[in-house]
Structure formats: C-alpha cells, structure tokens
C-alpha cells in the first residue's frame, strides 16, 4: 500500500454524473458516474478508444460541468465555484494527451505561462521560479527551444512541467504513456510514482494522481486503484488483484497489450 | 447541442427533415447553430433559399453581437489582471496590426493620392471648381475611402491571420489547455488582438489619409495644376469640421473592434477541426466586409443627421 495514505475527505466526488463530449459537442459519453477520489490516491482509468476517457478528465479538471448529477471538487460543487473558486480549480492540473504546447512560445515560456498569468510575474522572475522544475524534469537543454522542434516524448514532459508549475494537489494525465519511447515510459512511471508518494520538490506532500490509459499492464501496482470505461459506464474495479481476476473481455483486451516497463 | 440537433434528423428523408425544421423553428433556433443550418440540403424554392440566407445572417449577427459583448466585458473587468503578461502581448499586437503594416500603407497612400486625389484635383481645377476641392476631398478621402480601405486591408492582412491562428489553436485543443491553467481564453487571446486592431486601424487610417492627401497634391503639382500648397491645405482645412475628427476617430475604432471580433469569433467561438479552418477564414472575411459596410452605412446616417 502507498505510504501516502489517503485522507478521508474526497478530493473529487462525482454522484450520478452524466459526462458530455467536449469536442465535438454531442450526446453524453458516460452516464451514472459515481466516483470518489480521496486525497493521495492513484487512479488508473482504462478504456478502449472513444470511450470518454478524455471527456471524463476534462470534467474532473473542472473544464466542463456535468450534464446531470453533482460533482464536488474539494468539497465544493463545481457549478458554485465560478471565478471565485479559481484557487480550487488550480489545485487540479491537467496534462493533455499530445502536450498541446503553444507554438508561438518557447518551452520555458510555455511552462512559465500559468505562473506568470496567475501571479503577474514578468518573464525573468518566472524563469527563475521554474529553473528547479526544468532541471528536475531534464528539460533545461530544451528551455529555449520551440515546441515544433521537439519530439513527442519531450513535449509531453514539458506539458507535465507546465501542469506542475502551480504546485497542484491533483494531477490528471491523459494517456501519459501514449506514443512514448521505452526510456520515457519508464521515466513517467517512476516520476508519477514519486509524485504520488510525495516528491521532495513539492515538500514531500503526496499528490493525488489520475491517469487514463488504453493498456493496463504498465500500471500494475498493489496500491493503485483501477476503473474501466465501457459502454458509456464508469465501472470501478478496485485494486490490481481484482483487475487480474476479472473475466471482463474488455479488461482482457486492455491487459493483453505488448509487454511494457513496469515498476 | 449541435450534434444532438443533427441526430434528431439523421436517417429521415430530406423532405421530412425540412418539414421538421419549418414546424419547429423556435426549437431549432435554440438548438441549432449556423453550421447545422448550412448542413441541411439547399431548398429548391428561391424564397426558401433567401429565407435560409437571412436566417443564417441573423444567427451570425447574434453570435458576433454576443461575442462582442463578452469581449467588452472581459476587456473592462480584467484590465488589471496579469498586467505583466498582457502588456507585452498588447504591444506585440499593436506592432502586428499597425507598425508592421506601415510600409504597405505608405505605398497605398501614394497609390490613392496619385490615382484618386491627384486626378480629382486636376479635374476640379480644369472645370474651375477648385472651391469644391476641400469638401470633395473630405467626403471622399477622410470620411469614406480612408477608413474603408484601411479596414479592408487590415481584414485581409491581419484578420485572416487571426482566424487561422485561433482556429488552429482551437482545433488542436490549445484553448482548453488555457482553461485548465485558469487562463481566460478571451482575455489572453482576444483582448490583445482587439486592442491591437483598434489602435492599428486608427493610426493607419490617419497615416493613409495624410499620405494620400500629400501624394494627391504632388500629383496635381506634376500635372501643372495652378494651385499653391497653401491654397490646397487651406481648402482642406476649411472643409474639415470638428465632427469629422470625432466621427473619424469613432469610425476607425469601431471598425477595428468589429474586424477583430468577427475574425476571433470565427476562429475561437465554435468547435473546429483543422480542415474547417480555411472555410471559416473565408467566411470571416466575407462577414467582416459586410459588417464594415453596415457600420459605414450607420455613420452615413449620423453624418446626414448632423448636417441636417
């Protein structure tokens, strides 16, 4: 079990939530989602393509409200948060699937942007603030590079740095291992684990981590919790031991991927 | 919502789809957007076709109006937010919509001066109507041609770039990423463009008018028109009133605001795929021209009322 034991108050609580599709707008992609994520938990949400993994994360990040049902972020209803609840929303960081760095900003400028905007810092002040983060994520050599000149491996890592720059309590990663080389996959698995247990850069405070994936094998770990998205439903599975005992054919499909690095 | 509205008609014959649309107009207005209406097969009747076009036009105006109000609200409400990030962005947009276009506008001013102003001065002198020089120049260049030509050039040169940039950012999911960082996309992406466009539009119109009037005199001088520079500028100054300055300032700022709004609305305010970007760029330019002409008509009414 994770040394960072979850506290009682859920960081995210969804009750009978209906998740709409963000792009393109359309009918609900998930219905009846009941999901409680306690602080300090590590959740792996698995599903085949087009099952609503990204939409669920977008909702979890407070980007879109639920179509129906209630979603409470740190105990406050998402609909009531508004602009006054920005501080709560910024406690949840999102790492998109493709990195989505802004092409007209350098990697360092991209990473510093949320910090500069939220704290009204000029460029030099912000760069000083992010140096440690760049070093920790091995991004210093690419600080002045344009996103177009970087490989997907490094773009995703830069997106992770941008998500971490405001020191969030919850980290949502959309397909963090998707399209990465073997070395980078291993790095991500180790680093997310360190964040979950409490990275010294963040004062040793355990971070709540939620990842989506289309392959379960790399995420096997006794302390992690798993859920499956299938047929428009959110199905909590429990721990890894319950995942491997399940006879669900979709799970079988998600488990029989090519061997990947694990921890 | 868009897809939900589409799905209501999927699989139904075209005639019944149209019937459904006509029966349930209020609901359609609530649910459908411009793209949905465009996706319905074209009606055969000409009146239906005109009705469709009018309906689309009204929907677009509604969307642009709402977007303009949202932008104005953000512009005023968030003027003290992230000043150290926004000021460089605003300066960058002013440079892009103003300073960088100065060489092109000098050329345009020379062209306008030689092709229109110079010939008009020469023609007026030939028929002994040089007394009308001032009022003719003020009506043609100051009130109409200067602002409208500047608006068209800015729309083509900068407006299209805005649509493409924002449309691409929208299609690639960068706008959603801004929201995850607690950054208001309207504040970060639209406000600098709107301010830049308003400032650029005003300054470039002034430069274009001054440049074309100077070039016009040069052209008349080359043609041996018996007119001293003193008389030429005295005529111009006599024809200009305080109202011209006020309305020129207002017109250019409003042109700039709406060109930026139309461009940004098409680039940002609706979900896009990459392949949609070129299509919305064309639509933005067309609607930008229509909006500028409508604003110009409104100003003609103001001038006429003021003169009356």
Coordinates of C-alpha atoms in Angstrom, one line a residue:
Chain A
X1 CA 0.0 0.0 0.0
X2 CA 1.1 3.5 -0.7
X3 CA 2.9 5.1 2.1
X4 CA 0.9 8.2 1.4
X5 CA -2.3 7.0 2.9
X6 CA -5.4 8.7 1.5
X7 CA -7.2 11.1 3.9
X8 CA -11.0 10.8 4.5
X9 CA -12.1 13.9 2.5
X10 CA -12.5 13.1 -1.2
X11 CA -10.6 15.4 -3.5
X12 CA -13.1 14.7 -6.2
X13 CA -16.6 13.3 -5.8
X14 CA -19.0 12.5 -8.7
X15 CA -22.5 11.4 -8.0
X16 CA -24.8 10.2 -10.8
X17 CA -22.8 12.4 -13.2
X18 CA -23.5 12.4 -16.9
X19 CA -20.4 13.4 -18.9
X20 CA -20.9 15.3 -22.1
X21 CA -18.4 15.3 -25.0
X22 CA -16.4 18.4 -25.2
X23 CA -15.3 18.2 -28.9
X24 CA -17.4 17.8 -30.9
X25 CA -20.4 18.7 -28.7
X26 CA -22.8 15.8 -28.7
X27 CA -24.8 13.3 -26.6
X28 CA -23.5 12.1 -23.2
X29 CA -20.5 9.8 -23.4
X30 CA -20.8 8.5 -19.9
X31 CA -23.8 8.2 -17.6
X32 CA -24.3 7.4 -14.0
X33 CA -20.7 8.0 -12.9
X34 CA -20.3 7.6 -9.2
X35 CA -16.6 8.1 -8.4
X36 CA -14.9 9.2 -5.3
X37 CA -11.2 10.0 -5.4
X38 CA -9.7 10.5 -2.0
X39 CA -6.6 12.8 -1.5
X40 CA -3.4 10.8 -2.0
X41 CA -4.9 8.1 -4.2
X42 CA -3.6 6.9 -7.6
X43 CA -6.3 6.1 -10.0
X44 CA -5.9 4.4 -13.4
X45 CA -8.9 4.8 -15.6
X46 CA -8.7 2.4 -18.5
X47 CA -10.8 2.1 -21.6
X48 CA -10.7 1.4 -25.3
X49 CA -10.6 4.3 -27.8
X50 CA -13.6 6.7 -27.9
X51 CA -14.9 5.6 -24.5
X52 CA -14.8 9.0 -23.0
X53 CA -11.6 9.0 -21.0
X54 CA -10.5 12.5 -22.1
X55 CA -14.0 13.8 -21.5
X56 CA -14.1 12.4 -18.0
X57 CA -10.7 14.0 -17.2
X58 CA -11.9 17.3 -18.7
X59 CA -14.9 17.2 -16.3
X60 CA -12.7 16.1 -13.4
X61 CA -10.5 19.1 -14.1
X62 CA -13.5 21.4 -13.9
X63 CA -13.4 22.4 -17.5
X64 CA -16.9 21.3 -18.3
X65 CA -19.8 20.9 -15.9
X66 CA -21.6 17.6 -15.7
X67 CA -24.7 17.4 -17.9
X68 CA -26.6 16.0 -14.8
X69 CA -25.6 14.9 -11.4
X70 CA -23.3 16.5 -8.9
X71 CA -19.5 16.9 -9.0
X72 CA -17.8 18.2 -5.9
X73 CA -14.2 19.4 -6.1
X74 CA -12.5 19.6 -2.7
X75 CA -16.0 19.5 -1.2
X76 CA -17.4 22.4 -3.3
X77 CA -19.9 21.9 -6.1
X78 CA -18.3 22.6 -9.4
X79 CA -21.3 24.8 -10.5
X80 CA -20.8 27.0 -7.5
X81 CA -17.1 27.5 -8.0
X82 CA -17.2 30.2 -10.6
X83 CA -14.4 32.7 -10.8
X84 CA -14.2 32.9 -7.0
X85 CA -13.3 29.2 -7.0
X86 CA -10.3 29.6 -9.3
X87 CA -7.9 28.7 -6.5
X88 CA -9.7 25.3 -6.0
X89 CA -9.7 24.7 -9.8
X90 CA -5.9 25.5 -10.0
X91 CA -5.3 22.7 -7.4
X92 CA -6.2 20.3 -10.2
X93 CA -3.7 20.2 -13.1
X94 CA -4.2 18.6 -16.5
X95 CA -1.7 17.0 -18.8
X96 CA -3.2 16.6 -22.3
X97 CA -2.5 13.6 -24.5
X98 CA -0.4 15.5 -27.1
X99 CA 1.2 18.0 -24.8
X100 CA -0.6 20.9 -26.6
X101 CA 2.2 23.4 -26.2
X102 CA 1.6 26.9 -27.6
X103 CA 3.7 27.0 -30.8
X104 CA 4.5 30.7 -30.6
X105 CA 6.1 30.3 -27.1
X106 CA 9.4 28.6 -26.3
X107 CA 9.3 25.6 -24.0
X108 CA 10.3 27.7 -21.0
X109 CA 7.7 30.4 -21.9
X110 CA 5.1 27.7 -22.2
X111 CA 5.9 26.2 -18.8
X112 CA 6.1 29.6 -17.1
X113 CA 2.8 30.9 -18.6
X114 CA 0.4 29.7 -15.9
X115 CA 2.8 31.0 -13.2
X116 CA 3.2 34.4 -15.0
X117 CA -0.5 34.8 -15.5
X118 CA -1.7 33.7 -12.1
X119 CA 1.0 35.6 -10.1
X120 CA 1.5 38.5 -12.5
X121 CA 5.2 37.9 -12.9
X122 CA 7.5 39.2 -15.6
X123 CA 9.5 36.8 -17.8
X124 CA 12.7 36.9 -15.8
X125 CA 11.0 36.3 -12.4
X126 CA 9.1 33.4 -13.8
X127 CA 12.2 31.8 -15.4
X128 CA 13.9 31.9 -12.0
X129 CA 10.9 30.2 -10.4
X130 CA 10.8 27.3 -12.9
X131 CA 14.5 26.6 -13.1
X132 CA 14.3 23.8 -10.5
X133 CA 11.4 22.2 -12.2
X134 CA 13.1 22.3 -15.6
X135 CA 16.1 20.7 -14.1
X136 CA 14.1 18.0 -12.3
X137 CA 12.3 17.1 -15.5
X138 CA 15.5 17.2 -17.5
X139 CA 14.1 20.0 -19.7
X140 CA 16.9 22.5 -19.2
X141 CA 18.5 21.8 -22.6
X142 CA 15.2 22.5 -24.3
X143 CA 14.2 25.6 -22.4
X144 CA 14.8 27.9 -25.3
X145 CA 13.5 25.5 -28.0
X146 CA 10.3 25.9 -30.0
X147 CA 7.7 23.2 -29.5
X148 CA 7.8 22.3 -33.2
X149 CA 11.4 21.2 -32.8
X150 CA 10.8 18.7 -30.0
X151 CA 9.8 15.1 -30.2
X152 CA 6.5 13.9 -28.6
X153 CA 8.5 12.4 -25.7
X154 CA 9.8 15.8 -24.6
X155 CA 6.7 17.7 -25.5
X156 CA 4.7 15.5 -23.1
X157 CA 7.3 16.0 -20.4
X158 CA 7.1 19.8 -20.9
X159 CA 3.3 19.6 -20.6
X160 CA 3.8 17.8 -17.3
X161 CA 6.2 20.6 -16.2
X162 CA 3.6 23.2 -17.1
X163 CA 0.9 21.3 -15.2
X164 CA 3.2 21.1 -12.1
X165 CA 4.3 24.7 -12.1
X166 CA 1.5 25.9 -9.9
X167 CA 2.1 23.0 -7.4
X168 CA -1.3 21.3 -7.7
X169 CA -2.8 18.8 -5.3
X170 CA -4.4 16.7 -8.0
X171 CA -2.7 15.7 -11.3
X172 CA -4.8 14.4 -14.2
X173 CA -2.8 12.8 -17.0
X174 CA -4.5 11.9 -20.3
X175 CA -2.7 8.9 -21.8
X176 CA 0.6 9.8 -20.2
X177 CA 2.4 6.8 -21.8
X178 CA 0.8 7.1 -25.2
X179 CA 3.3 7.3 -28.1
X180 CA 6.4 7.5 -25.8
X181 CA 9.6 5.6 -26.3
X182 CA 10.7 2.9 -23.8
X183 CA 13.0 5.2 -21.8
X184 CA 10.4 7.9 -21.5
X185 CA 7.7 5.4 -20.5
X186 CA 9.9 4.2 -17.7
X187 CA 10.7 7.7 -16.6
X188 CA 7.0 8.6 -16.5
X189 CA 6.0 5.6 -14.4
X190 CA 8.8 6.4 -11.9
X191 CA 8.1 10.1 -11.7
X192 CA 4.3 9.7 -11.3
X193 CA 5.0 7.2 -8.6
X194 CA 7.3 9.7 -6.8
X195 CA 4.6 12.4 -7.1
X196 CA 2.1 10.0 -5.6
X197 CA 4.4 9.2 -2.7
X198 CA 5.3 12.8 -2.2
X199 CA 8.2 14.3 -4.2
X200 CA 10.7 16.4 -2.2
X201 CA 10.3 19.2 -4.7
X202 CA 6.7 19.6 -3.6
X203 CA 7.6 19.4 0.1
X204 CA 7.0 15.7 0.3
X205 CA 3.2 16.1 0.1
X206 CA 1.6 13.2 -1.6
X207 CA -0.2 14.1 -4.8
X208 CA -3.5 12.6 -6.0
X209 CA -2.8 11.2 -9.4
X210 CA -5.4 10.1 -12.1
X211 CA -4.2 8.7 -15.4
X212 CA -6.2 7.4 -18.3
X213 CA -4.9 4.5 -20.4
X214 CA -5.7 2.0 -23.1
X215 CA -3.2 -0.5 -21.8
X216 CA -3.3 -1.7 -18.2
X217 CA -0.1 -3.8 -17.9
X218 CA 2.3 -0.9 -17.2
X219 CA 0.2 0.3 -14.3
X220 CA 0.1 -2.8 -12.2
X221 CA 0.8 -1.8 -8.6
X222 CA -0.8 -3.0 -5.5
X223 CA -1.6 0.5 -4.1
X224 CA -3.2 1.9 -7.2
X225 CA -7.0 1.8 -7.9
X226 CA -8.5 1.0 -11.2
X227 CA -11.6 1.8 -13.1
X228 CA -12.9 0.8 -16.5
X229 CA -14.9 2.8 -19.0
X230 CA -17.1 0.6 -21.1
X231 CA -20.5 1.1 -23.0
X232 CA -20.9 4.6 -21.6
X233 CA -20.5 3.3 -18.0
X234 CA -17.8 4.0 -15.4
X235 CA -17.0 0.8 -13.6
X236 CA -14.8 1.0 -10.5
X237 CA -12.7 -2.2 -10.4
X238 CA -10.7 -1.8 -7.1
X239 CA -7.1 -2.9 -6.7
X240 CA -4.8 -4.7 -9.2
X241 CA -5.6 -8.1 -7.7
X242 CA -9.3 -7.6 -8.6
X243 CA -8.4 -6.4 -12.1
X244 CA -6.5 -9.6 -13.0
X245 CA -9.2 -11.8 -11.5
X246 CA -11.9 -10.1 -13.6
X247 CA -13.4 -12.1 -16.5
X248 CA -14.4 -8.9 -18.4
X249 CA -13.5 -9.3 -22.1
X250 CA -12.7 -5.6 -22.4
X251 CA -10.3 -5.9 -19.5
X252 CA -8.7 -8.9 -21.1
X253 CA -8.2 -6.8 -24.2
X254 CA -6.7 -3.9 -22.2
X255 CA -4.4 -6.4 -20.4
X256 CA -3.1 -8.2 -23.4
X257 CA -1.0 -5.4 -24.8
X258 CA 2.6 -5.7 -25.7
X259 CA 4.9 -6.1 -22.5
X260 CA 5.7 -2.6 -21.2
X261 CA 8.0 -1.4 -18.5
X262 CA 6.5 -1.6 -15.0
X263 CA 7.6 -0.6 -11.6
Chain B
X1 CA -26.0 20.5 -28.8
X2 CA -25.1 20.8 -32.5
X3 CA -24.7 17.1 -32.9
X4 CA -27.8 16.4 -30.8
X5 CA -29.8 18.6 -33.2
X6 CA -28.2 16.8 -36.2
X7 CA -29.1 13.4 -34.7
X8 CA -32.7 14.3 -34.5
X9 CA -32.9 14.3 -38.3
X10 CA -30.4 11.5 -39.1
X11 CA -31.9 8.9 -41.3
X12 CA -35.0 10.8 -42.1
X13 CA -35.8 11.7 -45.7
X14 CA -34.7 15.2 -46.8
X15 CA -38.3 16.5 -47.2
X16 CA -39.3 15.4 -43.7
X17 CA -36.1 16.9 -42.3
X18 CA -37.1 20.3 -43.9
X19 CA -40.6 19.9 -42.7
X20 CA -39.4 19.3 -39.2
X21 CA -37.2 22.4 -39.4
X22 CA -40.1 24.5 -40.6
X23 CA -42.5 23.2 -37.9
X24 CA -40.2 23.6 -35.1
X25 CA -38.5 26.9 -35.8
X26 CA -38.3 28.2 -32.3
X27 CA -36.7 25.0 -31.0
X28 CA -34.3 25.0 -34.0
X29 CA -33.2 28.5 -33.1
X30 CA -32.5 27.3 -29.6
X31 CA -30.6 24.1 -30.6
X32 CA -29.1 24.6 -34.0
X33 CA -26.1 26.7 -34.8
X34 CA -25.0 28.1 -38.1
X35 CA -23.1 25.0 -39.1
X36 CA -26.2 22.8 -38.6
X37 CA -28.3 25.1 -40.9
X38 CA -25.6 25.0 -43.5
X39 CA -25.6 21.2 -43.4
X40 CA -29.2 20.9 -44.4
X41 CA -29.6 20.4 -48.2
X42 CA -30.3 23.6 -50.1
X43 CA -34.0 24.3 -50.7
X44 CA -35.3 24.4 -54.3
X45 CA -37.5 27.4 -53.8
X46 CA -35.8 30.8 -54.2
X47 CA -37.8 32.4 -51.4
X48 CA -36.8 29.5 -49.1
X49 CA -33.2 30.0 -50.2
X50 CA -33.4 33.7 -49.3
X51 CA -35.1 32.9 -46.0
X52 CA -32.3 30.4 -45.2
X53 CA -29.6 33.0 -46.0
X54 CA -31.4 35.7 -43.9
X55 CA -31.8 33.2 -41.0
X56 CA -28.0 32.4 -41.2
X57 CA -27.2 36.0 -41.4
X58 CA -29.3 36.8 -38.3
X59 CA -27.7 33.8 -36.4
X60 CA -24.2 35.1 -37.3
X61 CA -25.1 38.6 -36.2
X62 CA -26.5 37.2 -32.9
X63 CA -23.3 35.2 -32.3
X64 CA -21.0 38.1 -33.2
X65 CA -23.0 40.5 -31.0
X66 CA -22.9 38.2 -28.1
X67 CA -19.1 37.6 -28.6
X68 CA -18.6 41.4 -28.8
X69 CA -20.4 41.9 -25.5
X70 CA -18.4 39.1 -23.8
X71 CA -15.1 40.5 -25.1
X72 CA -16.1 44.0 -24.0
X73 CA -17.0 42.7 -20.5
X74 CA -13.7 40.9 -20.2
X75 CA -11.7 43.9 -21.5
X76 CA -13.2 46.1 -18.9
X77 CA -13.4 43.7 -16.0
X78 CA -9.9 42.2 -16.3
X79 CA -7.9 45.3 -17.2
X80 CA -5.8 44.8 -14.0
X81 CA -5.4 41.0 -14.4
X82 CA -1.9 39.7 -15.3
X83 CA -0.7 43.1 -16.5
X84 CA 2.9 41.8 -16.9
X85 CA 1.7 39.1 -19.3
X86 CA -0.9 41.1 -21.1
X87 CA 1.1 44.3 -21.8
X88 CA 3.7 42.7 -23.9
X89 CA 1.0 40.8 -25.8
X90 CA -0.9 44.0 -26.4
X91 CA 2.3 45.8 -27.6
X92 CA 3.0 42.8 -29.9
X93 CA -0.5 43.0 -31.4
X94 CA -0.2 46.8 -31.9
X95 CA 3.0 46.2 -33.8
X96 CA 1.5 43.5 -35.8
X97 CA -1.7 45.4 -36.7
X98 CA -0.1 48.8 -37.0
X99 CA 3.6 49.4 -37.1
X100 CA 4.4 46.3 -39.3
X101 CA 1.9 47.4 -41.9
X102 CA 3.2 51.0 -42.2
X103 CA 5.3 50.3 -45.4
X104 CA 2.3 48.8 -47.1
X105 CA 0.2 51.8 -46.1
X106 CA 2.8 54.3 -47.4
X107 CA 2.5 52.6 -50.7
X108 CA -1.3 52.6 -50.6
X109 CA -1.3 56.3 -49.6
X110 CA 0.9 57.1 -52.7
X111 CA -1.4 55.0 -54.9
X112 CA -4.6 56.6 -53.5
X113 CA -3.0 60.0 -53.8
X114 CA -1.9 59.6 -57.4
X115 CA -4.8 57.6 -58.7
X116 CA -7.7 59.3 -57.0
X117 CA -6.8 62.5 -55.2
X118 CA -4.4 63.9 -57.8
X119 CA -6.8 63.2 -60.7
X120 CA -9.7 64.7 -58.8
X121 CA -7.7 67.9 -58.0
X122 CA -6.7 68.2 -61.7
X123 CA -10.3 67.6 -62.9
X124 CA -11.7 70.2 -60.5
X125 CA -9.1 72.7 -61.5
X126 CA -9.8 72.1 -65.2
X127 CA -13.5 72.9 -64.8
X128 CA -12.9 75.9 -62.4
X129 CA -14.4 74.1 -59.4
X130 CA -11.4 74.3 -57.2
X131 CA -13.6 75.8 -54.5
X132 CA -15.1 72.3 -54.1
X133 CA -11.7 70.7 -53.6
X134 CA -11.9 70.7 -49.8
X135 CA -15.3 69.3 -49.4
X136 CA -14.8 66.7 -52.1
X137 CA -11.5 65.5 -50.5
X138 CA -13.1 65.4 -47.0
X139 CA -16.1 63.4 -48.2
X140 CA -14.1 61.0 -50.5
X141 CA -10.9 60.5 -48.6
X142 CA -11.4 61.5 -44.9
X143 CA -14.9 60.2 -44.4
X144 CA -15.1 57.2 -46.7
X145 CA -12.2 55.9 -48.7
X146 CA -9.5 56.2 -46.0
X147 CA -11.3 54.3 -43.2
X148 CA -12.9 51.8 -45.5
X149 CA -9.8 51.0 -47.5
X150 CA -7.8 50.6 -44.2
X151 CA -10.5 48.3 -42.8
X152 CA -10.4 46.1 -45.9
X153 CA -6.6 45.9 -45.9
X154 CA -6.5 45.1 -42.2
X155 CA -9.2 42.5 -42.6
X156 CA -7.3 40.8 -45.4
X157 CA -3.8 41.1 -43.9
X158 CA -4.4 40.7 -40.1
X159 CA -8.0 39.5 -39.7
X160 CA -7.3 36.3 -41.8
X161 CA -4.2 35.6 -39.7
X162 CA -6.2 35.9 -36.5
X163 CA -8.8 33.4 -37.8
X164 CA -6.2 30.9 -38.9
X165 CA -4.2 31.2 -35.7
X166 CA -7.1 30.9 -33.4
X167 CA -8.9 28.3 -35.5
X168 CA -5.7 26.1 -35.4
X169 CA -5.3 26.7 -31.7
X170 CA -9.0 25.7 -31.2
X171 CA -8.7 22.6 -33.4
X172 CA -5.5 21.5 -31.6
X173 CA -7.1 21.8 -28.2
X174 CA -4.8 24.7 -27.0
X175 CA -7.8 26.7 -25.9
X176 CA -8.9 24.0 -23.5
X177 CA -5.4 23.9 -22.2
X178 CA -5.5 27.6 -21.4
X179 CA -8.7 27.0 -19.4
X180 CA -7.1 24.2 -17.4
X181 CA -4.4 26.7 -16.4
X182 CA -7.1 29.1 -15.2
X183 CA -6.4 31.5 -18.1
X184 CA -9.5 33.1 -19.7
X185 CA -9.0 32.5 -23.4
X186 CA -11.0 35.6 -24.2
X187 CA -8.7 37.7 -22.0
X188 CA -5.4 36.1 -23.2
X189 CA -6.2 35.5 -26.9
X190 CA -8.9 38.0 -27.9
X191 CA -8.4 41.2 -25.8
X192 CA -4.8 41.9 -27.2
X193 CA -6.0 41.3 -30.7
X194 CA -9.0 43.6 -30.3
X195 CA -6.9 46.4 -28.7
X196 CA -4.1 46.0 -31.4
X197 CA -6.6 46.1 -34.2
X198 CA -8.4 49.2 -32.8
X199 CA -5.1 51.0 -32.4
X200 CA -3.7 49.9 -35.7
X201 CA -6.9 50.8 -37.6
X202 CA -7.0 54.3 -36.1
X203 CA -3.3 55.1 -36.7
X204 CA -3.1 53.5 -40.2
X205 CA -6.2 55.4 -41.3
X206 CA -4.7 58.7 -40.2
X207 CA -1.5 57.9 -42.0
X208 CA -3.3 56.8 -45.1
X209 CA -5.4 60.0 -45.2
X210 CA -2.4 62.3 -44.6
X211 CA -0.2 60.4 -47.1
X212 CA -2.8 60.3 -49.8
X213 CA -3.6 64.0 -49.5
X214 CA 0.1 64.8 -49.7
X215 CA 0.6 62.5 -52.6
X216 CA -2.5 64.0 -54.3
X217 CA -1.0 67.4 -54.2
X218 CA 2.2 66.1 -55.6
X219 CA 0.3 64.5 -58.4
X220 CA -1.5 67.8 -59.1
X221 CA 1.8 69.7 -59.0
X222 CA 3.3 67.3 -61.5
X223 CA 0.3 68.0 -63.8
X224 CA 0.9 71.7 -63.5
X225 CA -2.4 72.4 -61.8
X226 CA -2.3 76.1 -60.8
X227 CA -2.7 75.6 -57.0
X228 CA -0.2 76.5 -54.3
X229 CA 0.3 74.2 -51.3
X230 CA -1.1 77.0 -49.1
X231 CA -4.4 77.2 -51.0
X232 CA -4.6 73.4 -51.2
X233 CA -4.3 72.9 -47.5
X234 CA -6.4 75.9 -46.7
X235 CA -9.2 74.4 -48.8
X236 CA -8.9 71.1 -46.9
X237 CA -8.8 72.7 -43.5
X238 CA -11.8 74.9 -44.3
X239 CA -13.9 71.8 -45.3
X240 CA -12.9 69.8 -42.2
X241 CA -15.1 70.3 -39.1
X242 CA -14.8 69.1 -35.5
X243 CA -17.4 66.5 -36.2
X244 CA -15.2 64.9 -38.9
X245 CA -12.4 64.3 -36.4
X246 CA -14.7 62.9 -33.8
X247 CA -16.6 60.6 -36.2
X248 CA -13.3 59.5 -38.0
X249 CA -11.9 58.5 -34.6
X250 CA -15.1 56.7 -33.6
X251 CA -15.4 55.0 -37.0
X252 CA -11.9 53.7 -37.1
X253 CA -12.0 52.4 -33.6
X254 CA -15.4 50.7 -34.2
X255 CA -14.2 49.2 -37.5
X256 CA -11.1 47.9 -35.7
X257 CA -13.1 46.4 -32.9
X258 CA -15.6 44.6 -35.1
X259 CA -13.0 43.3 -37.6
X260 CA -11.1 41.7 -34.7
X261 CA -14.4 40.4 -33.2
X262 CA -15.6 38.9 -36.4
X263 CA -12.2 37.3 -37.0
X264 CA -11.8 36.0 -33.5
X265 CA -15.4 34.8 -33.3
X266 CA -14.9 32.6 -36.3
X267 CA -11.6 31.3 -35.0
X268 CA -12.5 30.7 -31.4
X269 CA -16.1 30.7 -30.6
X270 CA -17.0 27.4 -32.1
X271 CA -15.5 23.9 -32.0
X272 CA -13.3 23.4 -35.1
X273 CA -11.4 20.7 -36.8
X274 CA -8.2 21.5 -38.7
X275 CA -9.9 21.1 -42.1
X276 CA -12.6 23.7 -41.1
X277 CA -10.0 26.5 -40.6
X278 CA -9.7 27.6 -44.3
X279 CA -13.5 27.6 -44.6
X280 CA -14.1 29.7 -41.6
X281 CA -11.3 32.1 -42.7
X282 CA -13.2 32.8 -45.9
X283 CA -16.5 33.2 -44.0
X284 CA -14.8 35.6 -41.6
X285 CA -13.5 37.8 -44.4
X286 CA -16.9 37.9 -46.1
X287 CA -18.7 38.7 -42.9
X288 CA -16.0 41.3 -41.9
X289 CA -16.7 43.1 -45.2
X290 CA -20.5 43.0 -44.6
X291 CA -20.1 44.3 -41.0
X292 CA -17.8 47.1 -42.1
X293 CA -20.2 48.2 -44.8
X294 CA -23.1 48.1 -42.3
X295 CA -21.1 50.2 -39.9
X296 CA -20.2 52.6 -42.7
X297 CA -23.9 53.0 -43.6
X298 CA -24.7 53.7 -40.0
X299 CA -22.1 56.5 -40.0
X300 CA -23.5 58.0 -43.2
X301 CA -26.8 58.3 -41.4
X302 CA -25.1 60.0 -38.5
X303 CA -23.3 62.4 -40.9
X304 CA -26.6 63.2 -42.6
X305 CA -28.4 63.7 -39.3
X306 CA -25.6 66.0 -38.1
X307 CA -25.7 68.0 -41.4
X308 CA -29.5 68.3 -41.2

